[in-house]
mmCIF file of C-alpha atoms in Angstrom:
data_model
loop_
_atom_site.group_PDB
_atom_site.id
_atom_site.type_symbol
_atom_site.label_atom_id
_atom_site.label_comp_id
_atom_site.label_asym_id
_atom_site.label_seq_id
_atom_site.Cartn_x
_atom_site.Cartn_y
_atom_site.Cartn_z
ATOM 1 C CA LEU A 1 131.121 139.942 47.613
ATOM 2 C CA ALA A 2 129.423 137.412 45.384
ATOM 3 C CA CYS A 3 125.753 138.081 46.225
ATOM 4 C CA SER A 4 123.559 141.027 45.201
ATOM 5 C CA SER A 5 120.207 142.545 46.135
ATOM 6 C CA GLY A 6 118.684 141.288 42.910
ATOM 7 C CA ASN A 7 118.527 144.713 41.181
ATOM 8 C CA GLY A 8 122.226 144.957 40.515
ATOM 9 C CA SER A 9 123.008 147.021 43.609
ATOM 10 C CA ARG A 10 125.489 145.868 46.144
ATOM 11 C CA PRO A 11 124.309 145.653 49.784
ATOM 12 C CA SER A 12 125.412 148.401 52.144
ATOM 13 C CA SER A 13 127.461 147.532 55.207
ATOM 14 C CA VAL A 14 127.658 148.727 58.851
ATOM 15 C CA THR A 15 129.660 147.785 61.861
ATOM 16 C CA ASN A 16 127.676 145.657 64.361
ATOM 17 C CA PRO A 17 126.386 148.111 67.021
ATOM 18 C CA SER A 18 126.921 145.520 69.709
ATOM 19 C CA GLY A 19 130.551 146.522 69.681
ATOM 20 C CA ASP A 20 132.086 143.217 68.666
ATOM 21 C CA GLY A 21 133.544 144.703 65.457
ATOM 22 C CA ALA A 22 131.667 142.371 63.118
ATOM 23 C CA VAL A 23 130.456 143.756 59.784
ATOM 24 C CA ILE A 24 126.798 143.263 58.885
ATOM 25 C CA PHE A 25 125.613 143.486 55.251
ATOM 26 C CA LEU A 26 122.160 144.932 54.787
ATOM 27 C CA PRO A 27 119.856 144.992 51.752
ATOM 28 C CA PRO A 28 119.403 148.378 50.049
ATOM 29 C CA GLY A 29 117.083 150.702 52.021
ATOM 30 C CA VAL A 30 117.555 148.909 55.396
ATOM 31 C CA VAL A 31 118.863 151.148 58.170
ATOM 32 C CA ILE A 32 119.860 150.177 61.715
ATOM 33 C CA ASP A 33 119.334 152.675 64.533
ATOM 34 C CA ALA A 34 122.476 151.989 66.486
ATOM 35 C CA SER A 35 121.338 153.730 69.667
ATOM 36 C CA THR A 36 118.066 151.828 69.872
ATOM 37 C CA ASP A 37 119.612 148.446 69.088
ATOM 38 C CA ALA A 38 122.318 148.905 71.637
ATOM 39 C CA THR A 39 119.723 149.584 74.291
ATOM 40 C CA THR A 40 117.699 146.575 73.280
ATOM 41 C CA GLU A 41 120.680 144.244 73.322
ATOM 42 C CA ALA A 42 122.171 145.470 76.585
ATOM 43 C CA ALA A 43 122.477 142.703 79.171
ATOM 44 C CA THR A 44 120.229 142.800 82.235
ATOM 45 C CA PRO A 45 120.840 141.276 85.655
ATOM 46 C CA GLY A 46 118.038 138.757 85.108
ATOM 47 C CA ASP A 47 119.436 137.322 81.907
ATOM 48 C CA ALA A 48 121.280 134.463 83.618
ATOM 49 C CA ALA A 49 118.161 133.258 85.353
ATOM 50 C CA THR A 50 116.080 133.663 82.214
ATOM 51 C CA ASP A 51 118.530 131.716 80.126
ATOM 52 C CA ALA A 52 118.796 128.805 82.643
ATOM 53 C CA PRO A 53 116.811 125.654 81.720
ATOM 54 C CA SER A 54 113.245 125.717 83.201
ATOM 55 C CA VAL A 55 112.061 123.021 85.629
ATOM 56 C CA ASP A 56 109.562 121.889 82.995
ATOM 57 C CA LEU A 57 112.386 121.312 80.572
ATOM 58 C CA GLU A 58 114.388 119.428 83.194
ATOM 59 C CA CYS A 59 111.442 117.039 83.579
ATOM 60 C CA LYS A 60 111.529 116.330 79.829
ATOM 61 C CA ASN A 61 115.217 116.203 78.996
ATOM 62 C CA GLY A 62 115.773 112.463 79.270
ATOM 63 C CA LYS A 63 118.306 112.919 82.049
ATOM 64 C CA LEU A 64 118.376 112.242 85.792
ATOM 65 C CA ASP A 65 118.482 115.741 87.272
ATOM 66 C CA ALA A 66 119.158 116.796 90.841
ATOM 67 C CA ASN A 67 115.494 117.204 91.797
ATOM 68 C CA GLU A 68 114.358 113.845 90.356
ATOM 69 C CA THR A 69 114.351 110.330 91.827
ATOM 70 C CA ASP A 70 114.431 108.748 88.363
ATOM 71 C CA ILE A 71 114.754 110.123 84.841
ATOM 72 C CA ASP A 72 112.175 112.911 84.371
ATOM 73 C CA CYS A 73 109.999 111.879 87.336
ATOM 74 C CA GLY A 74 109.710 112.041 91.101
ATOM 75 C CA GLY A 75 110.952 114.719 93.426
ATOM 76 C CA PRO A 76 109.223 118.015 94.247
ATOM 77 C CA LYS A 77 108.707 119.312 90.686
ATOM 78 C CA CYS A 78 108.273 116.501 88.174
ATOM 79 C CA ASN A 79 105.412 114.083 87.633
ATOM 80 C CA ARG A 80 105.198 110.989 89.817
ATOM 81 C CA CYS A 81 107.065 107.903 88.661
ATOM 82 C CA ALA A 82 105.584 104.741 87.162
ATOM 83 C CA ASP A 83 106.038 101.272 88.654
ATOM 84 C CA GLY A 84 109.662 100.090 88.577
ATOM 85 C CA LYS A 85 111.158 103.589 88.720
ATOM 86 C CA ARG A 86 113.375 104.722 91.585
ATOM 87 C CA CYS A 87 111.796 106.621 94.479
ATOM 88 C CA VAL A 88 112.465 107.994 97.936
ATOM 89 C CA GLY A 89 108.934 108.063 99.340
ATOM 90 C CA LYS A 90 105.345 107.299 98.348
ATOM 91 C CA GLU A 91 104.847 110.856 97.071
ATOM 92 C CA ASP A 92 107.277 110.036 94.213
ATOM 93 C CA CYS A 93 105.076 107.254 92.843
ATOM 94 C CA LEU A 94 101.948 107.137 90.722
ATOM 95 C CA GLY A 95 100.728 104.134 92.667
ATOM 96 C CA GLY A 96 101.378 105.810 96.001
ATOM 97 C CA PHE A 97 103.814 103.135 97.212
ATOM 98 C CA CYS A 98 107.622 103.209 97.309
ATOM 99 C CA ASP A 99 108.890 99.742 98.194
ATOM 100 C CA PRO A 100 111.271 100.215 101.138
ATOM 101 C CA ALA A 101 113.209 97.082 100.195
ATOM 102 C CA ASN A 102 114.411 98.237 96.783
ATOM 103 C CA LYS A 103 113.304 101.890 96.648
ATOM 104 C CA GLN A 104 111.226 101.320 93.543
ATOM 105 C CA CYS A 105 107.674 102.436 92.833
ATOM 106 C CA SER A 106 105.002 99.773 92.680
ATOM 107 C CA SER A 107 101.219 99.739 92.779
ATOM 108 C CA PRO A 108 99.626 99.000 96.172
ATOM 109 C CA THR A 109 98.933 95.334 96.897
ATOM 110 C CA CYS A 110 97.295 93.566 99.807
ATOM 111 C CA THR A 111 100.547 91.817 100.737
ATOM 112 C CA ASP A 112 103.127 94.614 100.707
ATOM 113 C CA GLY A 113 103.163 95.182 104.478
ATOM 114 C CA VAL A 114 102.203 98.852 104.152
ATOM 115 C CA LYS A 115 98.906 100.706 104.629
ATOM 116 C CA ASN A 116 98.224 102.167 101.209
ATOM 117 C CA GLY A 117 95.528 102.452 98.570
ATOM 118 C CA ASP A 118 92.150 102.542 100.321
ATOM 119 C CA GLU A 119 93.203 100.085 103.042
ATOM 120 C CA THR A 120 91.998 100.966 106.536
ATOM 121 C CA ASP A 121 94.904 99.121 108.164
ATOM 122 C CA VAL A 122 97.997 97.381 106.836
ATOM 123 C CA ASP A 123 96.939 95.010 104.013
ATOM 124 C CA CYS A 124 93.289 94.850 105.077
ATOM 125 C CA GLY A 125 90.017 96.715 104.805
ATOM 126 C CA GLY A 126 88.850 98.905 101.942
ATOM 127 C CA THR A 127 87.487 97.619 98.649
ATOM 128 C CA ALA A 128 90.314 95.341 97.499
ATOM 129 C CA CYS A 129 91.886 93.598 100.494
ATOM 130 C CA VAL A 130 90.675 91.038 103.025
ATOM 131 C CA ARG A 131 88.652 92.184 105.992
ATOM 132 C CA CYS A 132 90.573 93.267 109.070
ATOM 133 C CA ALA A 133 90.868 91.224 112.264
ATOM 134 C CA VAL A 134 89.626 92.440 115.632
ATOM 135 C CA GLY A 135 91.576 95.437 116.915
ATOM 136 C CA ARG A 136 92.647 96.612 113.449
ATOM 137 C CA ARG A 137 91.589 99.998 112.075
ATOM 138 C CA CYS A 138 88.356 100.338 110.120
ATOM 139 C CA THR A 139 85.955 102.885 108.650
ATOM 140 C CA VAL A 140 82.766 100.858 108.208
ATOM 141 C CA ASP A 141 81.515 97.441 109.361
ATOM 142 C CA VAL A 142 82.434 95.713 106.096
ATOM 143 C CA ASP A 143 86.118 96.472 106.731
ATOM 144 C CA CYS A 144 86.057 93.926 109.578
ATOM 145 C CA LYS A 145 86.004 90.132 109.690
ATOM 146 C CA THR A 146 83.705 90.434 112.682
ATOM 147 C CA GLY A 147 81.314 92.696 110.753
ATOM 148 C CA THR A 148 81.560 95.280 113.536
ATOM 149 C CA CYS A 149 83.528 98.543 113.359
ATOM 150 C CA ASN A 150 83.489 100.410 116.671
ATOM 151 C CA ALA A 151 82.597 103.991 115.803
ATOM 152 C CA VAL A 152 84.239 105.333 118.968
ATOM 153 C CA ASP A 153 87.787 104.182 118.292
ATOM 154 C CA SER A 154 87.492 103.195 114.595
ATOM 155 C CA ALA A 155 88.697 99.665 115.334
ATOM 156 C CA CYS A 156 87.221 96.285 114.476
ATOM 157 C CA ALA A 157 85.335 94.924 117.475
ATOM 158 C CA CYS A 158 83.873 91.595 118.545
ATOM 159 C CA PRO A 159 80.195 90.905 117.830
ATOM 160 C CA ALA A 160 77.613 90.940 120.596
ATOM 161 C CA ARG A 161 78.140 88.327 123.324
ATOM 162 C CA MET A 162 81.767 87.801 122.385
ATOM 163 C CA VAL A 163 84.821 89.305 124.074
ATOM 164 C CA THR A 164 88.244 90.354 122.823
ATOM 165 C CA VAL A 165 91.155 88.156 123.862
ATOM 166 C CA PRO A 166 94.740 89.390 123.344
ATOM 167 C CA LYS A 167 97.113 86.801 121.895
ATOM 168 C CA ALA A 168 100.289 85.863 123.703
ATOM 169 C CA THR A 169 102.019 86.334 120.349
ATOM 170 C CA GLY A 170 100.409 89.714 119.534
ATOM 171 C CA GLY A 171 97.092 90.599 117.961
ATOM 172 C CA ALA A 172 93.686 89.510 119.255
ATOM 173 C CA TYR A 173 90.619 87.398 118.502
ATOM 174 C CA CYS A 174 87.070 86.951 119.806
ATOM 175 C CA ILE A 175 85.597 84.210 121.965
ATOM 176 C CA ASP A 176 82.048 83.573 123.184
ATOM 177 C CA GLU A 177 81.510 85.158 126.591
ATOM 178 C CA THR A 178 79.811 81.952 127.850
ATOM 179 C CA GLU A 179 79.029 78.483 126.586
ATOM 180 C CA VAL A 180 76.517 78.319 123.724
ATOM 181 C CA THR A 181 72.997 78.274 125.188
ATOM 182 C CA LYS A 182 70.095 76.012 124.322
ATOM 183 C CA GLY A 183 68.326 79.066 122.940
ATOM 184 C CA ASP A 184 71.242 79.747 120.582
ATOM 185 C CA TYR A 185 71.411 76.121 119.511
ATOM 186 C CA ASP A 186 67.673 75.926 118.861
ATOM 187 C CA LYS A 187 68.016 78.750 116.328
ATOM 188 C CA PHE A 188 70.677 76.678 114.586
ATOM 189 C CA LEU A 189 68.413 73.619 114.460
ATOM 190 C CA ARG A 190 65.542 75.669 113.072
ATOM 191 C CA ALA A 191 67.852 76.905 110.295
ATOM 192 C CA ASN A 192 67.806 73.275 109.054
ATOM 193 C CA VAL A 193 71.481 73.134 108.059
ATOM 194 C CA ASP A 194 72.213 70.390 105.520
ATOM 195 C CA VAL A 195 74.070 67.485 107.201
ATOM 196 C CA THR A 196 75.667 66.596 103.840
ATOM 197 C CA LYS A 197 77.491 69.953 103.828
ATOM 198 C CA GLN A 198 79.598 69.224 106.912
ATOM 199 C CA ASP A 199 83.374 69.242 106.697
ATOM 200 C CA GLY A 200 85.718 66.255 106.661
ATOM 201 C CA ALA A 201 84.698 63.033 108.355
ATOM 202 C CA CYS A 202 81.561 64.678 109.786
ATOM 203 C CA LYS A 203 79.956 64.940 106.327
ATOM 204 C CA PHE A 204 76.952 62.642 106.223
ATOM 205 C CA VAL A 205 76.831 60.137 103.395
ATOM 206 C CA ALA A 206 73.766 57.891 103.370
ATOM 207 C CA PRO A 207 73.029 55.509 104.798
ATOM 208 C CA SER A 208 75.310 55.730 107.844
ATOM 209 C CA THR A 209 78.636 57.492 107.221
ATOM 210 C CA GLY A 210 79.400 60.657 109.151
ATOM 211 C CA ASN A 211 77.171 62.753 111.372
ATOM 212 C CA SER A 212 73.530 62.212 110.427
ATOM 213 C CA THR A 213 71.823 64.711 112.750
ATOM 214 C CA PHE A 214 72.510 67.848 114.783
ATOM 215 C CA VAL A 215 69.793 67.148 117.351
ATOM 216 C CA PRO A 216 71.314 66.706 120.846
ATOM 217 C CA ALA A 217 71.274 63.106 122.038
ATOM 218 C CA GLY A 218 69.544 63.940 125.325
ATOM 219 C CA ALA A 219 67.544 66.602 127.195
ATOM 220 C CA TRP A 220 66.017 67.965 123.983
ATOM 221 C CA PRO A 221 63.876 69.917 123.311
ATOM 222 C CA PRO A 222 64.362 72.351 126.192
ATOM 223 C CA PRO A 223 61.491 72.146 128.665
ATOM 224 C CA GLN A 224 58.928 74.869 129.246
ATOM 225 C CA PRO A 225 59.028 77.585 130.316
ATOM 226 C CA LEU A 226 61.702 78.500 127.802
ATOM 227 C CA SER A 227 62.586 81.558 129.832
ATOM 228 C CA GLY A 228 64.201 79.143 132.291
ATOM 229 C CA SER A 229 65.682 76.515 129.986
ATOM 230 C CA TYR A 230 66.868 78.497 126.955
ATOM 231 C CA GLY A 231 69.581 80.136 129.072
ATOM 232 C CA LEU A 232 71.229 76.841 130.042
ATOM 233 C CA PRO A 233 74.290 75.635 128.124
ATOM 234 C CA VAL A 234 73.447 73.176 125.350
ATOM 235 C CA THR A 235 74.808 69.684 126.124
ATOM 236 C CA ASN A 236 74.671 66.178 124.659
ATOM 237 C CA VAL A 237 76.309 67.364 121.439
ATOM 238 C CA ASP A 238 79.217 65.695 119.659
ATOM 239 C CA TRP A 239 82.262 67.354 118.094
ATOM 240 C CA CYS A 240 80.623 67.467 114.658
ATOM 241 C CA ASP A 241 77.590 69.266 116.093
ATOM 242 C CA ALA A 242 79.854 71.803 117.765
ATOM 243 C CA ALA A 243 81.869 72.473 114.604
ATOM 244 C CA ALA A 244 78.721 72.821 112.478
ATOM 245 C CA TYR A 245 77.080 75.217 114.942
ATOM 246 C CA CYS A 246 80.118 77.514 115.063
ATOM 247 C CA LYS A 247 80.378 77.557 111.270
ATOM 248 C CA TRP A 248 76.670 78.402 110.930
ATOM 249 C CA ALA A 249 77.131 81.244 113.449
ATOM 250 C CA GLY A 250 79.943 82.743 111.344
ATOM 251 C CA LYS A 251 82.606 81.563 113.780
ATOM 252 C CA VAL A 252 84.895 78.560 114.253
ATOM 253 C CA LEU A 253 85.330 75.974 116.961
ATOM 254 C CA CYS A 254 88.300 77.261 118.968
ATOM 255 C CA GLY A 255 91.567 75.719 117.786
ATOM 256 C CA ASP A 256 94.952 77.334 117.274
ATOM 257 C CA THR A 257 95.623 81.030 117.766
ATOM 258 C CA ALA A 258 95.411 81.690 114.026
ATOM 259 C CA GLY A 259 91.882 80.286 113.733
ATOM 260 C CA ALA A 260 92.703 76.903 112.226
ATOM 261 C CA ALA A 261 92.551 73.426 113.725
ATOM 262 C CA ILE A 262 95.435 72.519 115.984
ATOM 263 C CA ALA A 263 97.700 70.303 113.904
ATOM 264 C CA VAL A 264 97.615 66.588 114.621
ATOM 265 C CA ALA A 265 101.368 66.753 115.247
ATOM 266 C CA ASP A 266 100.749 69.305 118.026
ATOM 267 C CA TYR A 267 97.845 67.448 119.644
ATOM 268 C CA ALA A 268 99.923 66.103 122.528
ATOM 269 C CA THR A 269 101.511 69.417 123.537
ATOM 270 C CA ALA A 270 99.586 72.446 122.249
ATOM 271 C CA PHE A 271 96.771 72.288 124.816
ATOM 272 C CA THR A 272 98.998 73.854 127.509
ATOM 273 C CA ARG A 273 100.658 76.463 125.280
ATOM 274 C CA ALA A 274 99.169 79.969 125.187
ATOM 275 C CA ASP A 275 101.053 80.715 121.983
ATOM 276 C CA LYS A 276 99.446 77.731 120.240
ATOM 277 C CA ASP A 277 96.014 77.087 121.744
ATOM 278 C CA ALA A 278 93.312 79.783 121.552
ATOM 279 C CA TRP A 279 91.114 78.229 124.257
ATOM 280 C CA PHE A 280 94.017 77.857 126.696
ATOM 281 C CA ASN A 281 95.286 81.363 125.925
ATOM 282 C CA ALA A 282 91.860 82.811 126.759
ATOM 283 C CA CYS A 283 91.412 80.789 129.942
ATOM 284 C CA THR A 284 94.848 81.573 131.387
ATOM 285 C CA ALA A 285 95.171 85.266 130.466
ATOM 286 C CA GLN A 286 97.980 84.494 128.012
ATOM 287 C CA GLY A 287 99.467 81.743 130.150
ATOM 288 C CA SER A 288 99.475 83.664 133.440
ATOM 289 C CA ASN A 289 96.984 81.650 135.525
ATOM 290 C CA ALA A 290 96.275 78.016 136.296
ATOM 291 C CA TYR A 291 92.582 78.816 136.698
ATOM 292 C CA PRO A 292 90.669 81.613 134.970
ATOM 293 C CA TYR A 293 90.603 83.666 138.192
ATOM 294 C CA GLY A 294 94.106 83.003 139.519
ATOM 295 C CA PRO A 295 96.741 80.452 140.497
ATOM 296 C CA ASN A 296 94.775 78.368 143.004
ATOM 297 C CA TYR A 297 91.478 76.480 142.982
ATOM 298 C CA VAL A 298 88.481 78.084 144.702
ATOM 299 C CA ALA A 299 85.367 75.968 145.285
ATOM 300 C CA GLY A 300 82.150 77.550 144.091
ATOM 301 C CA THR A 301 78.462 77.379 144.947
ATOM 302 C CA THR A 302 75.407 79.321 143.819
ATOM 303 C CA VAL A 303 75.452 81.179 147.146
ATOM 304 C CA ASN A 304 79.039 82.382 146.934
ATOM 305 C CA PRO A 305 79.796 81.831 143.275
ATOM 306 C CA GLN A 306 83.239 81.353 141.818
ATOM 307 C CA CYS A 307 83.060 78.550 139.281
ATOM 308 C CA ASN A 308 80.473 75.794 139.022
ATOM 309 C CA THR A 309 82.585 72.797 139.969
ATOM 310 C CA SER A 310 80.746 71.455 143.053
ATOM 311 C CA ASN A 311 78.417 68.969 141.341
ATOM 312 C CA THR A 312 75.267 71.094 141.483
ATOM 313 C CA GLY A 313 74.293 70.644 137.832
ATOM 314 C CA THR A 314 74.542 73.219 135.060
ATOM 315 C CA TRP A 315 74.008 76.901 135.818
ATOM 316 C CA LEU A 316 72.125 79.367 133.653
ATOM 317 C CA VAL A 317 74.452 81.642 131.678
ATOM 318 C CA ALA A 318 71.771 83.852 130.110
ATOM 319 C CA GLU A 319 68.126 84.813 130.417
ATOM 320 C CA TYR A 320 65.539 84.818 127.673
ATOM 321 C CA ALA A 321 62.259 86.671 127.243
ATOM 322 C CA ASP A 322 59.395 85.942 124.860
ATOM 323 C CA THR A 323 59.330 88.960 122.551
ATOM 324 C CA GLY A 324 57.531 87.135 119.759
ATOM 325 C CA ALA A 325 60.718 85.123 119.374
ATOM 326 C CA TYR A 326 62.790 84.299 122.422
ATOM 327 C CA THR A 327 65.699 86.700 122.695
ATOM 328 C CA SER A 328 68.538 87.066 125.157
ATOM 329 C CA ILE A 329 68.052 89.830 127.719
ATOM 330 C CA PRO A 330 70.354 91.415 130.325
ATOM 331 C CA VAL A 331 71.219 89.182 133.227
ATOM 332 C CA ASP A 332 69.307 89.631 136.474
ATOM 333 C CA PRO A 333 71.798 91.241 138.911
ATOM 334 C CA THR A 334 70.211 89.326 141.788
ATOM 335 C CA LYS A 335 71.516 86.102 140.234
ATOM 336 C CA PRO A 336 75.263 86.735 140.090
ATOM 337 C CA HIS A 337 76.174 83.162 139.283
ATOM 338 C CA PHE A 338 74.973 83.808 135.719
ATOM 339 C CA ARG A 339 78.162 85.813 135.205
ATOM 340 C CA SER A 340 80.515 84.181 137.683
ATOM 341 C CA CYS A 341 83.891 82.582 137.125
ATOM 342 C CA GLN A 342 85.347 85.477 135.127
ATOM 343 C CA GLY A 343 88.711 85.054 133.396
ATOM 344 C CA GLY A 344 91.173 85.225 131.802
ATOM 345 C CA ALA A 345 89.693 88.264 130.009
ATOM 346 C CA VAL A 346 87.172 90.857 131.157
ATOM 347 C CA GLY A 347 83.650 89.646 130.384
ATOM 348 C CA LEU A 348 84.692 86.015 129.778
ATOM 349 C CA PHE A 349 82.836 83.540 132.000
ATOM 350 C CA HIS A 350 82.716 79.832 132.911
ATOM 351 C CA MET A 351 85.942 78.768 131.253
ATOM 352 C CA SER A 352 86.285 76.472 134.263
ATOM 353 C CA GLY A 353 83.446 74.171 135.262
ATOM 354 C CA ASN A 354 79.713 74.359 134.413
ATOM 355 C CA VAL A 355 80.063 72.375 131.168
ATOM 356 C CA ALA A 356 83.221 71.262 129.382
ATOM 357 C CA GLU A 357 83.721 72.463 125.797
ATOM 358 C CA TRP A 358 84.766 70.778 122.571
ATOM 359 C CA GLU A 359 87.950 72.088 120.975
ATOM 360 C CA ASN A 360 89.209 71.961 117.388
ATOM 361 C CA SER A 361 92.101 69.702 118.347
ATOM 362 C CA CYS A 362 92.000 66.030 117.357
ATOM 363 C CA ASN A 363 94.584 63.274 117.043
ATOM 364 C CA GLY A 364 93.406 62.311 113.562
ATOM 365 C CA THR A 365 90.881 63.075 110.841
ATOM 366 C CA ALA A 366 88.640 59.994 111.130
ATOM 367 C CA ILE A 367 85.126 60.153 112.575
ATOM 368 C CA ASP A 368 86.263 58.193 115.621
ATOM 369 C CA SER A 369 89.497 60.147 116.222
ATOM 370 C CA GLU A 370 89.906 61.571 119.732
ATOM 371 C CA CYS A 371 89.223 65.297 120.170
ATOM 372 C CA ARG A 372 89.936 67.574 123.112
ATOM 373 C CA ILE A 373 87.291 68.555 125.699
ATOM 374 C CA ARG A 374 88.373 71.570 127.743
ATOM 375 C CA GLY A 375 87.873 73.186 131.126
ATOM 376 C CA GLY A 376 86.136 70.522 133.145
ATOM 377 C CA SER A 377 82.464 70.641 134.143
ATOM 378 C CA PHE A 378 80.152 71.028 137.125
ATOM 379 C CA ASP A 379 81.416 67.755 138.632
ATOM 380 C CA SER A 380 85.162 68.271 138.113
ATOM 381 C CA GLY A 381 86.156 69.997 141.378
ATOM 382 C CA ALA A 382 89.776 71.137 141.388
ATOM 383 C CA GLY A 383 90.271 69.267 138.144
ATOM 384 C CA ALA A 384 88.519 72.063 136.249
ATOM 385 C CA SER A 385 91.732 73.933 135.542
ATOM 386 C CA CYS A 386 92.672 75.678 132.310
ATOM 387 C CA ALA A 387 95.023 72.805 131.545
ATOM 388 C CA ALA A 388 92.236 70.226 131.900
ATOM 389 C CA ALA A 389 91.973 68.426 128.582
ATOM 390 C CA ASP A 390 89.947 65.247 128.435
ATOM 391 C CA SER A 391 89.202 63.661 125.086
ATOM 392 C CA ALA A 392 86.477 61.678 123.377
ATOM 393 C CA PRO A 393 85.760 60.361 119.872
ATOM 394 C CA ARG A 394 84.617 62.983 117.390
ATOM 395 C CA ASN A 395 81.218 61.226 117.081
ATOM 396 C CA ARG A 396 80.526 60.800 120.791
ATOM 397 C CA THR A 397 76.772 61.451 121.077
ATOM 398 C CA ALA A 398 76.075 61.487 124.812
ATOM 399 C CA GLY A 399 77.433 63.887 127.387
ATOM 400 C CA GLY A 400 75.251 65.911 129.708
ATOM 401 C CA ASN A 401 78.309 67.852 130.810
ATOM 402 C CA ILE A 402 79.865 68.689 127.401
ATOM 403 C CA GLY A 403 78.936 71.801 125.425
ATOM 404 C CA ILE A 404 80.216 74.355 122.905
ATOM 405 C CA ARG A 405 82.144 77.630 122.826
ATOM 406 C CA CYS A 406 83.186 79.335 119.560
ATOM 407 C CA CYS A 407 85.951 81.693 118.500
ATOM 408 C CA GLN A 408 86.243 84.255 115.715
ATOM 409 C CA PHE A 409 89.426 85.527 114.078
#
């Protein structure tokens, strides 16, 4: 033996008490209690489990283990995975979203087709995404495009005096329950909307280009008492007036079923397609009826009301009371013609007759392009069907039988 204890003495030696026959050299004065050491070193049944790698170590070993979805992350034990790592479900991911297409983690977005993050419905609501359309889930009013979250069913609802219309293609939108009243339109005029802020060809450019005024071309202002005239449909408005009013009211002039204008290329055919035309879809109950109330024409009068198509002039569609400012009040039940001609949705009235309504469907973009007028009026008779679609130039200024109805998407 070449080493020493440093004082010239050679180390003592013993046989390893573990029983493997190895010789252990000890410094002078060191003694091993063989009985105690043997007890200490004896194997116990739990040794195998104790010696196995811990879960914590598995999550840090740089390998893809059985319980992980990617290296050192995911699964029931390890930390959640970062974007781009493999996953099985959203619980594997830091961002809370496992892309079903490629099974990789990614942060929630407003276009991923999944309800995640703080969204109240798929890709809408919450603090980051667009507001939800009518019928979609919500928590508070600001989650909804309509600004109204129904607290009863936690779904986005239509504003007051609008009704929900199911789409033939799925989903829903809102439409005014009646034509826009003179009382409604007077509020718009008193808001003094800038005529130079109109869209497209309607924008007024001095001295004479575009639409220079929103004042109706006839029968204005409404006669006293206002309690009788404010509830009549506004008439003598052109297409530009109608579009501007709906925009001011936070709505749009009814066009296609997505809320846009009906494309010029579809002008000749869309007006009889429930999958294309929002006004027609609402009138026909998704293409089911020729008239709002059914398949066949029924003549109407104020005595036995159906629809106002018998040349008796315009009917009131609302009542107003002077409460310091004239406000709409519940309809008098003794005057049922106020809410006659229901269809093709519950609470939707006068889609046929009374006054015809401008539609966001034109055959061009010029100020004198022809635009659709829908539903017929009080003098249309059987011609006041849902498919009725007259037309007039966008800047037509006179029409005691043409009014407005708006949609919201």
